[in-house]
PDB file of C-alpha atoms in Angstrom:
ATOM      1  CA  MET A   1       2.953  96.475 -11.956  1.00 80.00           C
ATOM      2  CA  LYS A   2      -0.493  97.686 -12.885  1.00 87.00           C
ATOM      3  CA  ILE A   3      -2.279  96.459 -15.976  1.00 89.00           C
ATOM      4  CA  ARG A   4      -5.048  98.733 -17.249  1.00 91.00           C
ATOM      5  CA  VAL A   5      -7.999  96.621 -18.344  1.00 90.00           C
ATOM      6  CA  VAL A   6      -9.914  98.033 -21.318  1.00 91.00           C
ATOM      7  CA  SER A   7     -13.257  96.369 -22.082  1.00 88.00           C
ATOM      8  CA  SER A   8     -14.363  98.321 -25.148  1.00 90.00           C
ATOM      9  CA  LYS A   9     -13.193 100.556 -27.975  1.00 94.00           C
ATOM     10  CA  GLU A  10     -14.853 103.533 -26.291  1.00 94.00           C
ATOM     11  CA  GLU A  11     -12.651 103.133 -23.211  1.00 93.00           C
ATOM     12  CA  ILE A  12      -9.501 103.866 -25.222  1.00 94.00           C
ATOM     13  CA  ASN A  13     -10.379 107.557 -24.987  1.00 93.00           C
ATOM     14  CA  THR A  14     -10.340 107.337 -21.168  1.00 92.00           C
ATOM     15  CA  LEU A  15      -6.738 106.113 -21.005  1.00 94.00           C
ATOM     16  CA  GLY A  16      -4.050 108.333 -19.560  1.00 92.00           C
ATOM     17  CA  PRO A  17      -0.728 109.013 -21.276  1.00 94.00           C
ATOM     18  CA  ASN A  18       1.244 107.152 -18.588  1.00 94.00           C
ATOM     19  CA  GLU A  19      -0.295 103.689 -19.038  1.00 94.00           C
ATOM     20  CA  GLU A  20       2.471 101.118 -19.535  1.00 93.00           C
ATOM     21  CA  ILE A  21       0.584  97.831 -19.929  1.00 93.00           C
ATOM     22  CA  VAL A  22      -2.922  97.622 -21.334  1.00 94.00           C
ATOM     23  CA  HIS A  23      -5.068  94.492 -21.445  1.00 93.00           C
ATOM     24  CA  LEU A  24      -7.612  94.606 -24.268  1.00 92.00           C
ATOM     25  CA  ALA A  25     -10.637  92.506 -23.359  1.00 88.00           C
ATOM     26  CA  PHE A  26     -12.140  92.984 -26.823  1.00 90.00           C
ATOM     27  CA  ARG A  27     -11.013  92.144 -30.355  1.00 92.00           C
ATOM     28  CA  PRO A  28      -9.069  95.275 -31.412  1.00 94.00           C
ATOM     29  CA  SER A  29      -8.942  96.570 -34.967  1.00 94.00           C
ATOM     30  CA  ASN A  30      -5.870  98.224 -36.463  1.00 95.00           C
ATOM     31  CA  THR A  31      -7.473 101.592 -35.772  1.00 95.00           C
ATOM     32  CA  ASP A  32      -8.015 100.674 -32.114  1.00 95.00           C
ATOM     33  CA  ILE A  33      -4.359  99.714 -31.724  1.00 95.00           C
ATOM     34  CA  PHE A  34      -3.113 102.877 -33.455  1.00 95.00           C
ATOM     35  CA  SER A  35      -5.454 105.028 -31.335  1.00 95.00           C
ATOM     36  CA  LEU A  36      -4.272 103.375 -28.148  1.00 96.00           C
ATOM     37  CA  VAL A  37      -0.594 103.912 -28.984  1.00 95.00           C
ATOM     38  CA  MET A  38      -1.254 107.570 -29.805  1.00 95.00           C
ATOM     39  CA  LYS A  39      -3.212 108.038 -26.562  1.00 95.00           C
ATOM     40  CA  CYS A  40      -0.592 106.225 -24.440  1.00 95.00           C
ATOM     41  CA  PRO A  41       2.922 107.101 -25.674  1.00 94.00           C
ATOM     42  CA  SER A  42       4.477 105.322 -22.655  1.00 94.00           C
ATOM     43  CA  VAL A  43       2.858 101.957 -23.383  1.00 96.00           C
ATOM     44  CA  LYS A  44       5.321  99.046 -23.254  1.00 95.00           C
ATOM     45  CA  ALA A  45       2.974  96.146 -23.913  1.00 95.00           C
ATOM     46  CA  LEU A  46      -0.493  95.211 -25.117  1.00 95.00           C
ATOM     47  CA  HIS A  47      -1.908  92.145 -23.398  1.00 92.00           C
ATOM     48  CA  ILE A  48      -4.736  90.332 -25.199  1.00 93.00           C
ATOM     49  CA  PRO A  49      -6.447  86.924 -25.044  1.00 89.00           C
ATOM     50  CA  SER A  50      -4.917  84.264 -27.290  1.00 87.00           C
ATOM     51  CA  SER A  51      -8.001  83.989 -29.489  1.00 88.00           C
ATOM     52  CA  TYR A  52      -7.770  87.720 -30.236  1.00 89.00           C
ATOM     53  CA  LYS A  53      -3.994  87.708 -30.731  1.00 87.00           C
ATOM     54  CA  ARG A  54      -4.357  85.306 -33.636  1.00 88.00           C
ATOM     55  CA  THR A  55      -6.585  87.829 -35.441  1.00 90.00           C
ATOM     56  CA  ILE A  56      -4.232  90.822 -35.142  1.00 93.00           C
ATOM     57  CA  SER A  57      -3.101  91.846 -38.622  1.00 94.00           C
ATOM     58  CA  ASN A  58       0.521  91.640 -39.676  1.00 95.00           C
ATOM     59  CA  SER A  59       0.578  95.395 -40.262  1.00 94.00           C
ATOM     60  CA  ALA A  60      -0.540  96.028 -36.666  1.00 95.00           C
ATOM     61  CA  LYS A  61       2.078  93.580 -35.366  1.00 95.00           C
ATOM     62  CA  MET A  62       4.746  95.302 -37.450  1.00 96.00           C
ATOM     63  CA  TYR A  63       3.618  98.730 -36.200  1.00 96.00           C
ATOM     64  CA  LEU A  64       3.838  97.572 -32.568  1.00 96.00           C
ATOM     65  CA  GLU A  65       7.257  96.079 -33.184  1.00 95.00           C
ATOM     66  CA  MET A  66       8.489  99.314 -34.769  1.00 95.00           C
ATOM     67  CA  GLN A  67       7.191 101.237 -31.731  1.00 95.00           C
ATOM     68  CA  GLY A  68       8.992  98.827 -29.361  1.00 95.00           C
ATOM     69  CA  ILE A  69       5.702  97.590 -27.894  1.00 96.00           C
ATOM     70  CA  ASP A  70       5.378  93.927 -26.940  1.00 95.00           C
ATOM     71  CA  LEU A  71       2.217  92.061 -27.936  1.00 94.00           C
ATOM     72  CA  LEU A  72       1.523  89.634 -25.103  1.00 92.00           C
ATOM     73  CA  GLU A  73      -0.928  86.772 -25.056  1.00 90.00           C
ATOM     74  CA  GLY A  74      -2.939  86.051 -21.951  1.00 85.00           C
ATOM     75  CA  ASP A  75      -5.856  86.866 -19.723  1.00 80.00           C
ATOM     76  CA  VAL A  76      -6.439  88.636 -16.422  1.00 75.00           C
ATOM     77  CA  TRP A  77      -8.012  85.762 -14.491  1.00 58.00           C
ATOM     78  CA  GLY A  78     -10.542  86.626 -11.847  1.00 55.00           C
ATOM     79  CA  HIS A  79     -10.349  90.367 -12.404  1.00 50.00           C
ATOM     80  CA  ARG A  80     -13.516  92.337 -11.671  1.00 56.00           C
ATOM     81  CA  LYS A  81     -13.473  95.527 -13.710  1.00 59.00           C
ATOM     82  CA  ASP A  82     -16.505  96.865 -11.879  1.00 55.00           C
ATOM     83  CA  ILE A  83     -14.358  96.987  -8.717  1.00 56.00           C
ATOM     84  CA  ASN A  84     -11.049  98.209 -10.167  1.00 65.00           C
ATOM     85  CA  GLU A  85      -9.998  99.199 -13.674  1.00 78.00           C
ATOM     86  CA  TYR A  86      -6.491  97.863 -12.999  1.00 80.00           C
ATOM     87  CA  SER A  87      -5.238  94.331 -12.517  1.00 78.00           C
ATOM     88  CA  GLU A  88      -1.991  94.102 -10.566  1.00 82.00           C
ATOM     89  CA  VAL A  89       0.989  91.788 -10.582  1.00 84.00           C
ATOM     90  CA  SER A  90       1.870  91.264  -6.931  1.00 85.00           C
ATOM     91  CA  GLN A  91       5.249  92.172  -5.486  1.00 90.00           C
ATOM     92  CA  GLY A  92       5.646  88.497  -4.599  1.00 91.00           C
ATOM     93  CA  VAL A  93       6.073  87.649  -8.291  1.00 91.00           C
ATOM     94  CA  TYR A  94       8.973  90.096  -8.579  1.00 92.00           C
ATOM     95  CA  ASP A  95      10.478  88.840  -5.315  1.00 93.00           C
ATOM     96  CA  ARG A  96      10.437  85.263  -6.654  1.00 93.00           C
ATOM     97  CA  ILE A  97      12.110  86.355  -9.894  1.00 93.00           C
ATOM     98  CA  ASP A  98      14.818  88.154  -7.860  1.00 94.00           C
ATOM     99  CA  GLN A  99      15.259  85.114  -5.619  1.00 95.00           C
ATOM    100  CA  TYR A 100      15.700  82.810  -8.607  1.00 94.00           C
ATOM    101  CA  ARG A 101      18.298  85.199 -10.053  1.00 94.00           C
ATOM    102  CA  GLU A 102      20.164  85.183  -6.738  1.00 94.00           C
ATOM    103  CA  ASP A 103      20.032  81.374  -6.824  1.00 94.00           C
ATOM    104  CA  GLY A 104      21.855  81.507 -10.172  1.00 94.00           C
ATOM    105  CA  LEU A 105      19.047  80.269 -12.418  1.00 93.00           C
ATOM    106  CA  SER A 106      19.097  81.189 -16.112  1.00 93.00           C
ATOM    107  CA  GLU A 107      16.374  83.385 -17.639  1.00 92.00           C
ATOM    108  CA  ASP A 108      14.788  80.303 -19.252  1.00 93.00           C
ATOM    109  CA  GLU A 109      14.750  78.404 -15.957  1.00 94.00           C
ATOM    110  CA  ILE A 110      13.221  81.401 -14.170  1.00 93.00           C
ATOM    111  CA  GLU A 111      10.540  81.698 -16.852  1.00 93.00           C
ATOM    112  CA  ASP A 112       9.705  77.984 -16.642  1.00 94.00           C
ATOM    113  CA  LYS A 113       9.387  78.087 -12.843  1.00 93.00           C
ATOM    114  CA  MET A 114       7.289  81.273 -12.859  1.00 93.00           C
ATOM    115  CA  ILE A 115       4.932  79.901 -15.519  1.00 91.00           C
ATOM    116  CA  ARG A 116       4.332  76.840 -13.323  1.00 92.00           C
ATOM    117  CA  GLU A 117       3.973  78.863 -10.096  1.00 91.00           C
ATOM    118  CA  THR A 118       1.682  81.622 -11.369  1.00 87.00           C
ATOM    119  CA  ARG A 119      -1.429  81.692 -13.516  1.00 78.00           C
ATOM    120  CA  LEU A 120       0.291  84.115 -15.868  1.00 84.00           C
ATOM    121  CA  SER A 121       0.771  83.353 -19.546  1.00 87.00           C
ATOM    122  CA  PRO A 122       4.230  82.432 -20.872  1.00 91.00           C
ATOM    123  CA  ASP A 123       4.377  85.663 -22.931  1.00 89.00           C
ATOM    124  CA  PHE A 124       3.595  87.762 -19.889  1.00 89.00           C
ATOM    125  CA  VAL A 125       6.084  85.927 -17.660  1.00 91.00           C
ATOM    126  CA  LYS A 126       8.843  86.472 -20.240  1.00 92.00           C
ATOM    127  CA  PHE A 127       7.941  90.167 -20.359  1.00 92.00           C
ATOM    128  CA  LEU A 128       8.069  90.448 -16.548  1.00 90.00           C
ATOM    129  CA  VAL A 129      11.430  88.683 -16.330  1.00 91.00           C
ATOM    130  CA  LYS A 130      12.833  90.948 -19.056  1.00 89.00           C
ATOM    131  CA  GLN A 131      11.453  94.093 -17.358  1.00 84.00           C
ATOM    132  CA  ASN A 132      12.748  93.023 -13.944  1.00 79.00           C
ATOM    133  CA  ASN A 133      16.423  93.026 -15.008  1.00 75.00           C
TER     134      ASN A 133
END
């Protein structure tokens, strides 16, 4: 799964309509969030650092919820935007989730194991497990 990394408000205009997960590396305003959703009708989740998530207004959270868009907390560790505008979740993560399902683990157990095994945030791991059904 590819995560489009957006470093500034100006970059929202460069997004394509097929983006599914967008990481905002800046503190977005309500207008930024609304603009992004209008520009990317296929978006499933916004991924933002925890310090920024706490400052998202309730109206923006409600808007995202009404649009069926998850607001995920986390960071894209070690990503170099100057090299690639996307951060990727490796196939190995999905393979591990599938393996744990085959082993009969519950969703909660899978999430706990994946949080410990990866450097991904709990919100993002829950999203991946839910998407990988």
